[in-house]
Amino acid sequence: MNFVYRGLCCLFLLLVISVQLFAQSPRKRQLLNEGWKFHLGHAANAEKDFNYGLSNIFAKTGRAEKTAIAVDFNDAAWRTVQIPHDWAVELPFAFKDNDDLKDHGYKALGGLFPENSIGWYRKKFSVTTTDSGKRFSITFDGIFRDAKVWLNGFYIAANQSGYVGFTVDVTNYINFKKENVLVVRADATQSEGWFYEGAGIYRKVWLNTYDNLHVTDDTFVHTITQADGKAMITVEADVKNDGLQTTEATFYTLIKDRTGRIVAKTDVKRVNVNSNDATPVKQQVLVDKPIWWSIEQPYLYHAEILVSRGDKVIDERNIRFGIRSIDIKADGVYLNGKHVKIKGTNNHQDHAGLGSALPDYLQYYRISLLKQMGSNAYRASHHAPTPELLEACDSLGMLVLDEQRLLNSSPEYMDQFERLVKRDRNHPSVFLWSIGNEEGYAQVNGFGKRIAQTLLAKQKQLDPTRTSTYAADLANVFTGVNEVIPVRGFNYRQFAVADYHRDHPQQPIIGTEMGSTVTTRGIYVKDTVSAYLPDQDITAPWWASTAEQWWPLAAENDFWLGGFIWTGFDYRGEPTPYKWPNISSHFGVMDVCGFPKNIYYYYQSWWKDEDVLHISPQWNWRGKEGQNIDVWVNSNADNVELFLNGKSLGKKNMPRNKHLQWSVAYRPGTLKAVGYRNSKKLVSEVKTTGAAYKLKLTPSKQILLANGSDAVVVNVLILDKNGLEVPDAMQEIKFNLTGGATIIGVGNGDPSSHEDDKILTGQWKRKLFNGHCQVILQSGKKVGNATLNATADGVKGAAVQFAVK
């Protein structure tokens, strides 16, 4: 089954082509993702940590003898990996009665497992002598966590955050005559959250080359809507001079549409920048008849920012942005003046088979699944998202609540917050900032209030075009953070929202976490041994609610801006209400592979203005003939009639924002629902299937870019002889891939599965879980074909071919 928008592949290809169109620039940005050497260190034994902690590496500049930092260290025995890389997903599961281990998915990582908690990376790269005299920096988009970085033996950077990227100038350490050696030590002993976080260099690494006179990374492009329908584009930038002499240059900006056509140009401004100084520049330009960025039409422009000396362009920044306005009032969110009810999902960043190291395509794939459900907003819970996630939201039309990991105003966390806001403020998808989540100790007292005021002041300084919220797990409480936060966030406590609004009618309110129904895809009875829960909207923890308890409140009251359900996808860690053998959560409306559960169709019914009619459960109940089965119908039809083998079981009107339910004595055959929506007939049915007969492979696309990083998701199921999907199949599937691609992960959505997601040696395989599993492939760099073969005992196999070009 393919749940991806049909235009996803074309859109992803258009994005790549767009990047290539704007690639000719005096500034170079080179990916350093390939050819890394990797080895585990040891958090408790310095000898097994390549002498880190024994050798005195900080006594002299560049001194790194007898350690893995040394330029001449022999790493031939280390494993070669490609970035992004998450070593945690490769580790075995380990059961110990420890809450932190449980919350992180029982992976053998952290303080209890010092042998698995340090990761060393080494990368060699060359720099051409023709670039001598240029400046160089290296950008790490994300390392989990507590990273230390050396180049050619010189210690150049440290970064504690596992989520906020960092850039370090390495100009003085570049070797033009020999290979450069970049070394990273990541320490994942300590966690930051209470969910699976991964470990290692799990986001991209870049080598940046540019002129001594250049535009800095924190350029800000934003829009002010004009009354006549025009748009005033404001560009704020710093021109920095890292040269040894004062330099004069010119600065201007071209606004281009998605085809590269110039639609506006600023005046040319002369700048005179002293050595080791920066000059701020602010320019404005009108765009006539702009195409507004919206959820339905996410149109993106480019701001091409140019610095010239004489007739030569010496630096260029290209920033994608959208022309749109956001206004958050007590009665709603207004995008371009149009009221938008927030229909959002919370999400962590891991995916089945991959952990936290997702190829770009997976970001687009996951956002497309949420869009197809009818969601229009995404909360990055509870961390800075990867840049590619925001690019996917920009391109596909998904609003983003962008969140700071921790409510803290110390220098370390203020620096993280500043980097987050500066990095993400150009993305049109970002409509609201969050300064934190559920800080039980600080959120209700003077500490929380003062910390919040400091963070809010910084946010307004860096981005006056947006405002902030805070995810508070409190009812009708107006102390601490809530006294000063512009938009009141509610984590659950949905029945207190009306009282809070009554007492504070001018403060906008948004459900930052709502719902939290726990379900297991394809399971219809509570199973405390396997740790499964029924796949219907009936079970929620004491602190949460079902979908039908919270969504009608938000849908029917304008003082709710809307809300974000917990969660869009299942995620590793935080198993609830069970512990081992669960290693994943049950909260998602989709499982960790992105296969929908039945609650998905509840939200789709009321979030998406398209016809929806869905029957559950499946109709294979051998041995239960004559027993009553609860049948649910999720639909936005006006009324629905249910039939079993042609006999009517009654017609019912559909209550808005609810579902319909029948108790049906099981007989094999066909269960059919017939509904009418605005006089249009809708039909849906489930049938009793025969025995498993043959495999079916459904790829999300069949053309891969030969760039070594493109990816494709292949969903696997089994059909009977009549071509019906067998919903309760559990066979083990074996995979074999030939040609220009590799398998990078497998999964099946079973929250209690302890199978390997990564198979480093031997046969790739995965069991079906209630009829489904998934395999993820990544392209190579060789043009040609790749063929995936899938086999299973007792059934016919299947194959699918991909064009790699």
PDB file of N, CA and C in Angstrom, residues 141-200:
ATOM      1  N   ASP A 141      25.517  19.599  11.091  1.00  0.00           N
ATOM      2  CA  ASP A 141      24.093  19.855  11.296  1.00  0.00           C
ATOM      3  C   ASP A 141      23.557  19.199  12.560  1.00  0.00           C
ATOM      4  N   GLY A 142      24.229  18.163  13.043  1.00  0.00           N
ATOM      5  CA  GLY A 142      23.772  17.544  14.279  1.00  0.00           C
ATOM      6  C   GLY A 142      24.615  16.348  14.661  1.00  0.00           C
ATOM      7  N   ILE A 143      25.104  16.346  15.893  1.00  0.00           N
ATOM      8  CA  ILE A 143      25.850  15.220  16.453  1.00  0.00           C
ATOM      9  C   ILE A 143      25.247  14.902  17.815  1.00  0.00           C
ATOM     10  N   PHE A 144      24.886  13.652  18.011  1.00  0.00           N
ATOM     11  CA  PHE A 144      24.420  13.280  19.345  1.00  0.00           C
ATOM     12  C   PHE A 144      25.521  12.456  20.025  1.00  0.00           C
ATOM     13  N   ARG A 145      26.085  12.974  21.130  1.00  0.00           N
ATOM     14  CA  ARG A 145      26.012  14.344  21.602  1.00  0.00           C
ATOM     15  C   ARG A 145      27.355  14.698  22.193  1.00  0.00           C
ATOM     16  N   ASP A 146      27.493  15.793  22.894  1.00  0.00           N
ATOM     17  CA  ASP A 146      28.723  16.198  23.568  1.00  0.00           C
ATOM     18  C   ASP A 146      29.931  15.932  22.671  1.00  0.00           C
ATOM     19  N   ALA A 147      29.943  16.632  21.538  1.00  0.00           N
ATOM     20  CA  ALA A 147      30.961  16.373  20.510  1.00  0.00           C
ATOM     21  C   ALA A 147      32.204  17.224  20.721  1.00  0.00           C
ATOM     22  N   LYS A 148      33.350  16.636  20.415  1.00  0.00           N
ATOM     23  CA  LYS A 148      34.619  17.350  20.350  1.00  0.00           C
ATOM     24  C   LYS A 148      35.217  17.088  18.972  1.00  0.00           C
ATOM     25  N   VAL A 149      35.818  18.146  18.395  1.00  0.00           N
ATOM     26  CA  VAL A 149      36.244  18.072  17.000  1.00  0.00           C
ATOM     27  C   VAL A 149      37.685  18.540  16.876  1.00  0.00           C
ATOM     28  N   TRP A 150      38.488  17.794  16.086  1.00  0.00           N
ATOM     29  CA  TRP A 150      39.867  18.150  15.786  1.00  0.00           C
ATOM     30  C   TRP A 150      40.073  18.153  14.279  1.00  0.00           C
ATOM     31  N   LEU A 151      40.914  19.036  13.787  1.00  0.00           N
ATOM     32  CA  LEU A 151      41.319  19.030  12.382  1.00  0.00           C
ATOM     33  C   LEU A 151      42.835  19.053  12.325  1.00  0.00           C
ATOM     34  N   ASN A 152      43.382  18.040  11.681  1.00  0.00           N
ATOM     35  CA  ASN A 152      44.840  17.903  11.545  1.00  0.00           C
ATOM     36  C   ASN A 152      45.546  17.974  12.901  1.00  0.00           C
ATOM     37  N   GLY A 153      44.909  17.399  13.902  1.00  0.00           N
ATOM     38  CA  GLY A 153      45.481  17.348  15.236  1.00  0.00           C
ATOM     39  C   GLY A 153      45.158  18.544  16.102  1.00  0.00           C
ATOM     40  N   PHE A 154      44.587  19.596  15.537  1.00  0.00           N
ATOM     41  CA  PHE A 154      44.261  20.803  16.295  1.00  0.00           C
ATOM     42  C   PHE A 154      42.826  20.714  16.822  1.00  0.00           C
ATOM     43  N   TYR A 155      42.670  20.985  18.089  1.00  0.00           N
ATOM     44  CA  TYR A 155      41.338  21.001  18.698  1.00  0.00           C
ATOM     45  C   TYR A 155      40.618  22.261  18.254  1.00  0.00           C
ATOM     46  N   ILE A 156      39.453  22.116  17.615  1.00  0.00           N
ATOM     47  CA  ILE A 156      38.813  23.284  17.011  1.00  0.00           C
ATOM     48  C   ILE A 156      37.421  23.593  17.552  1.00  0.00           C
ATOM     49  N   ALA A 157      36.742  22.623  18.160  1.00  0.00           N
ATOM     50  CA  ALA A 157      35.364  22.921  18.585  1.00  0.00           C
ATOM     51  C   ALA A 157      34.856  21.880  19.557  1.00  0.00           C
ATOM     52  N   ALA A 158      33.862  22.317  20.332  1.00  0.00           N
ATOM     53  CA  ALA A 158      33.075  21.420  21.174  1.00  0.00           C
ATOM     54  C   ALA A 158      31.620  21.848  21.061  1.00  0.00           C
ATOM     55  N   ASN A 159      30.719  20.900  21.145  1.00  0.00           N
ATOM     56  CA  ASN A 159      29.294  21.213  21.092  1.00  0.00           C
ATOM     57  C   ASN A 159      28.534  20.210  21.948  1.00  0.00           C
ATOM     58  N   GLN A 160      27.858  20.712  22.972  1.00  0.00           N
ATOM     59  CA  GLN A 160      27.150  19.820  23.887  1.00  0.00           C
ATOM     60  C   GLN A 160      25.804  19.368  23.349  1.00  0.00           C
ATOM     61  N   SER A 161      25.119  20.219  22.602  1.00  0.00           N
ATOM     62  CA  SER A 161      23.767  19.894  22.167  1.00  0.00           C
ATOM     63  C   SER A 161      23.752  18.724  21.192  1.00  0.00           C
ATOM     64  N   GLY A 162      22.799  17.842  21.391  1.00  0.00           N
ATOM     65  CA  GLY A 162      22.608  16.760  20.444  1.00  0.00           C
ATOM     66  C   GLY A 162      21.725  17.127  19.280  1.00  0.00           C
ATOM     67  N   TYR A 163      21.212  18.361  19.266  1.00  0.00           N
ATOM     68  CA  TYR A 163      20.220  18.735  18.262  1.00  0.00           C
ATOM     69  C   TYR A 163      20.553  20.001  17.485  1.00  0.00           C
ATOM     70  N   VAL A 164      21.194  20.965  18.109  1.00  0.00           N
ATOM     71  CA  VAL A 164      21.509  22.218  17.420  1.00  0.00           C
ATOM     72  C   VAL A 164      22.864  22.076  16.746  1.00  0.00           C
ATOM     73  N   GLY A 165      22.906  22.358  15.451  1.00  0.00           N
ATOM     74  CA  GLY A 165      24.153  22.267  14.714  1.00  0.00           C
ATOM     75  C   GLY A 165      25.102  23.401  15.043  1.00  0.00           C
ATOM     76  N   PHE A 166      26.329  23.316  14.502  1.00  0.00           N
ATOM     77  CA  PHE A 166      27.317  24.358  14.764  1.00  0.00           C
ATOM     78  C   PHE A 166      28.279  24.443  13.587  1.00  0.00           C
ATOM     79  N   THR A 167      28.868  25.618  13.435  1.00  0.00           N
ATOM     80  CA  THR A 167      29.845  25.877  12.376  1.00  0.00           C
ATOM     81  C   THR A 167      31.109  26.420  13.012  1.00  0.00           C
ATOM     82  N   VAL A 168      32.262  25.938  12.553  1.00  0.00           N
ATOM     83  CA  VAL A 168      33.536  26.398  13.102  1.00  0.00           C
ATOM     84  C   VAL A 168      34.467  26.780  11.953  1.00  0.00           C
ATOM     85  N   ASP A 169      35.097  27.939  12.080  1.00  0.00           N
ATOM     86  CA  ASP A 169      36.081  28.393  11.095  1.00  0.00           C
ATOM     87  C   ASP A 169      37.358  27.573  11.259  1.00  0.00           C
ATOM     88  N   VAL A 170      37.808  26.960  10.159  1.00  0.00           N
ATOM     89  CA  VAL A 170      38.991  26.093  10.218  1.00  0.00           C
ATOM     90  C   VAL A 170      40.095  26.591   9.279  1.00  0.00           C
ATOM     91  N   THR A 171      40.008  27.837   8.868  1.00  0.00           N
ATOM     92  CA  THR A 171      40.936  28.368   7.863  1.00  0.00           C
ATOM     93  C   THR A 171      42.395  28.138   8.246  1.00  0.00           C
ATOM     94  N   ASN A 172      42.721  28.381   9.490  1.00  0.00           N
ATOM     95  CA  ASN A 172      44.122  28.313   9.913  1.00  0.00           C
ATOM     96  C   ASN A 172      44.660  26.894  10.016  1.00  0.00           C
ATOM     97  N   TYR A 173      43.795  25.901   9.848  1.00  0.00           N
ATOM     98  CA  TYR A 173      44.227  24.522  10.056  1.00  0.00           C
ATOM     99  C   TYR A 173      44.156  23.678   8.783  1.00  0.00           C
ATOM    100  N   ILE A 174      43.822  24.318   7.662  1.00  0.00           N
ATOM    101  CA  ILE A 174      43.701  23.585   6.398  1.00  0.00           C
ATOM    102  C   ILE A 174      45.088  23.279   5.835  1.00  0.00           C
ATOM    103  N   ASN A 175      45.242  22.059   5.349  1.00  0.00           N
ATOM    104  CA  ASN A 175      46.476  21.631   4.688  1.00  0.00           C
ATOM    105  C   ASN A 175      46.198  21.523   3.189  1.00  0.00           C
ATOM    106  N   PHE A 176      46.938  22.300   2.383  1.00  0.00           N
ATOM    107  CA  PHE A 176      46.725  22.283   0.942  1.00  0.00           C
ATOM    108  C   PHE A 176      47.604  21.251   0.238  1.00  0.00           C
ATOM    109  N   LYS A 177      48.618  20.760   0.914  1.00  0.00           N
ATOM    110  CA  LYS A 177      49.576  19.857   0.282  1.00  0.00           C
ATOM    111  C   LYS A 177      49.311  18.386   0.585  1.00  0.00           C
ATOM    112  N   LYS A 178      48.611  18.130   1.685  1.00  0.00           N
ATOM    113  CA  LYS A 178      48.302  16.745   2.070  1.00  0.00           C
ATOM    114  C   LYS A 178      46.814  16.632   2.391  1.00  0.00           C
ATOM    115  N   GLU A 179      46.375  15.407   2.572  1.00  0.00           N
ATOM    116  CA  GLU A 179      45.002  15.199   2.994  1.00  0.00           C
ATOM    117  C   GLU A 179      44.781  15.777   4.393  1.00  0.00           C
ATOM    118  N   ASN A 180      43.635  16.364   4.579  1.00  0.00           N
ATOM    119  CA  ASN A 180      43.232  16.847   5.891  1.00  0.00           C
ATOM    120  C   ASN A 180      42.528  15.725   6.651  1.00  0.00           C
ATOM    121  N   VAL A 181      42.732  15.711   7.951  1.00  0.00           N
ATOM    122  CA  VAL A 181      42.128  14.662   8.777  1.00  0.00           C
ATOM    123  C   VAL A 181      41.213  15.318   9.809  1.00  0.00           C
ATOM    124  N   LEU A 182      39.926  15.037   9.665  1.00  0.00           N
ATOM    125  CA  LEU A 182      38.904  15.562  10.562  1.00  0.00           C
ATOM    126  C   LEU A 182      38.492  14.450  11.516  1.00  0.00           C
ATOM    127  N   VAL A 183      38.516  14.740  12.815  1.00  0.00           N
ATOM    128  CA  VAL A 183      38.219  13.726  13.833  1.00  0.00           C
ATOM    129  C   VAL A 183      37.115  14.247  14.751  1.00  0.00           C
ATOM    130  N   VAL A 184      36.147  13.371  15.032  1.00  0.00           N
ATOM    131  CA  VAL A 184      35.043  13.714  15.936  1.00  0.00           C
ATOM    132  C   VAL A 184      34.922  12.626  16.995  1.00  0.00           C
ATOM    133  N   ARG A 185      34.835  13.052  18.242  1.00  0.00           N
ATOM    134  CA  ARG A 185      34.509  12.132  19.343  1.00  0.00           C
ATOM    135  C   ARG A 185      33.147  12.538  19.892  1.00  0.00           C
ATOM    136  N   ALA A 186      32.166  11.629  19.776  1.00  0.00           N
ATOM    137  CA  ALA A 186      30.815  11.886  20.285  1.00  0.00           C
ATOM    138  C   ALA A 186      30.588  11.038  21.528  1.00  0.00           C
ATOM    139  N   ASP A 187      30.075  11.677  22.563  1.00  0.00           N
ATOM    140  CA  ASP A 187      29.840  11.001  23.843  1.00  0.00           C
ATOM    141  C   ASP A 187      28.337  10.984  24.107  1.00  0.00           C
ATOM    142  N   ALA A 188      27.729   9.811  23.930  1.00  0.00           N
ATOM    143  CA  ALA A 188      26.290   9.658  24.134  1.00  0.00           C
ATOM    144  C   ALA A 188      25.971   9.021  25.482  1.00  0.00           C
ATOM    145  N   THR A 189      26.920   9.125  26.428  1.00  0.00           N
ATOM    146  CA  THR A 189      26.684   8.560  27.758  1.00  0.00           C
ATOM    147  C   THR A 189      25.476   9.213  28.420  1.00  0.00           C
ATOM    148  N   GLN A 190      25.413  10.533  28.304  1.00  0.00           N
ATOM    149  CA  GLN A 190      24.318  11.278  28.916  1.00  0.00           C
ATOM    150  C   GLN A 190      23.259  11.567  27.858  1.00  0.00           C
ATOM    151  N   SER A 191      22.007  11.466  28.231  1.00  0.00           N
ATOM    152  CA  SER A 191      20.907  11.748  27.309  1.00  0.00           C
ATOM    153  C   SER A 191      20.400  13.171  27.522  1.00  0.00           C
ATOM    154  N   GLU A 192      19.573  13.631  26.618  1.00  0.00           N
ATOM    155  CA  GLU A 192      18.927  14.937  26.758  1.00  0.00           C
ATOM    156  C   GLU A 192      17.427  14.809  26.942  1.00  0.00           C
ATOM    157  N   GLY A 193      16.843  13.773  26.367  1.00  0.00           N
ATOM    158  CA  GLY A 193      15.405  13.584  26.465  1.00  0.00           C
ATOM    159  C   GLY A 193      15.064  12.269  27.127  1.00  0.00           C
ATOM    160  N   TRP A 194      13.797  11.896  27.040  1.00  0.00           N
ATOM    161  CA  TRP A 194      13.282  10.668  27.648  1.00  0.00           C
ATOM    162  C   TRP A 194      12.652   9.802  26.550  1.00  0.00           C
ATOM    163  N   PHE A 195      13.327   9.785  25.414  1.00  0.00           N
ATOM    164  CA  PHE A 195      12.863   9.081  24.229  1.00  0.00           C
ATOM    165  C   PHE A 195      14.108   8.681  23.447  1.00  0.00           C
ATOM    166  N   TYR A 196      13.955   7.845  22.460  1.00  0.00           N
ATOM    167  CA  TYR A 196      15.102   7.438  21.660  1.00  0.00           C
ATOM    168  C   TYR A 196      15.710   8.664  20.977  1.00  0.00           C
ATOM    169  N   GLU A 197      17.038   8.822  21.130  1.00  0.00           N
ATOM    170  CA  GLU A 197      17.708   9.995  20.584  1.00  0.00           C
ATOM    171  C   GLU A 197      18.810   9.652  19.589  1.00  0.00           C
ATOM    172  N   GLY A 198      19.202   8.391  19.532  1.00  0.00           N
ATOM    173  CA  GLY A 198      20.270   8.013  18.625  1.00  0.00           C
ATOM    174  C   GLY A 198      21.638   8.342  19.191  1.00  0.00           C
ATOM    175  N   ALA A 199      22.667   8.189  18.341  1.00  0.00           N
ATOM    176  CA  ALA A 199      24.039   8.491  18.754  1.00  0.00           C
ATOM    177  C   ALA A 199      24.903   8.647  17.506  1.00  0.00           C
ATOM    178  N   GLY A 200      25.753   9.677  17.523  1.00  0.00           N
ATOM    179  CA  GLY A 200      26.704   9.837  16.428  1.00  0.00           C
ATOM    180  C   GLY A 200      26.421  11.036  15.549  1.00  0.00           C
TER     181      GLY A 200
END
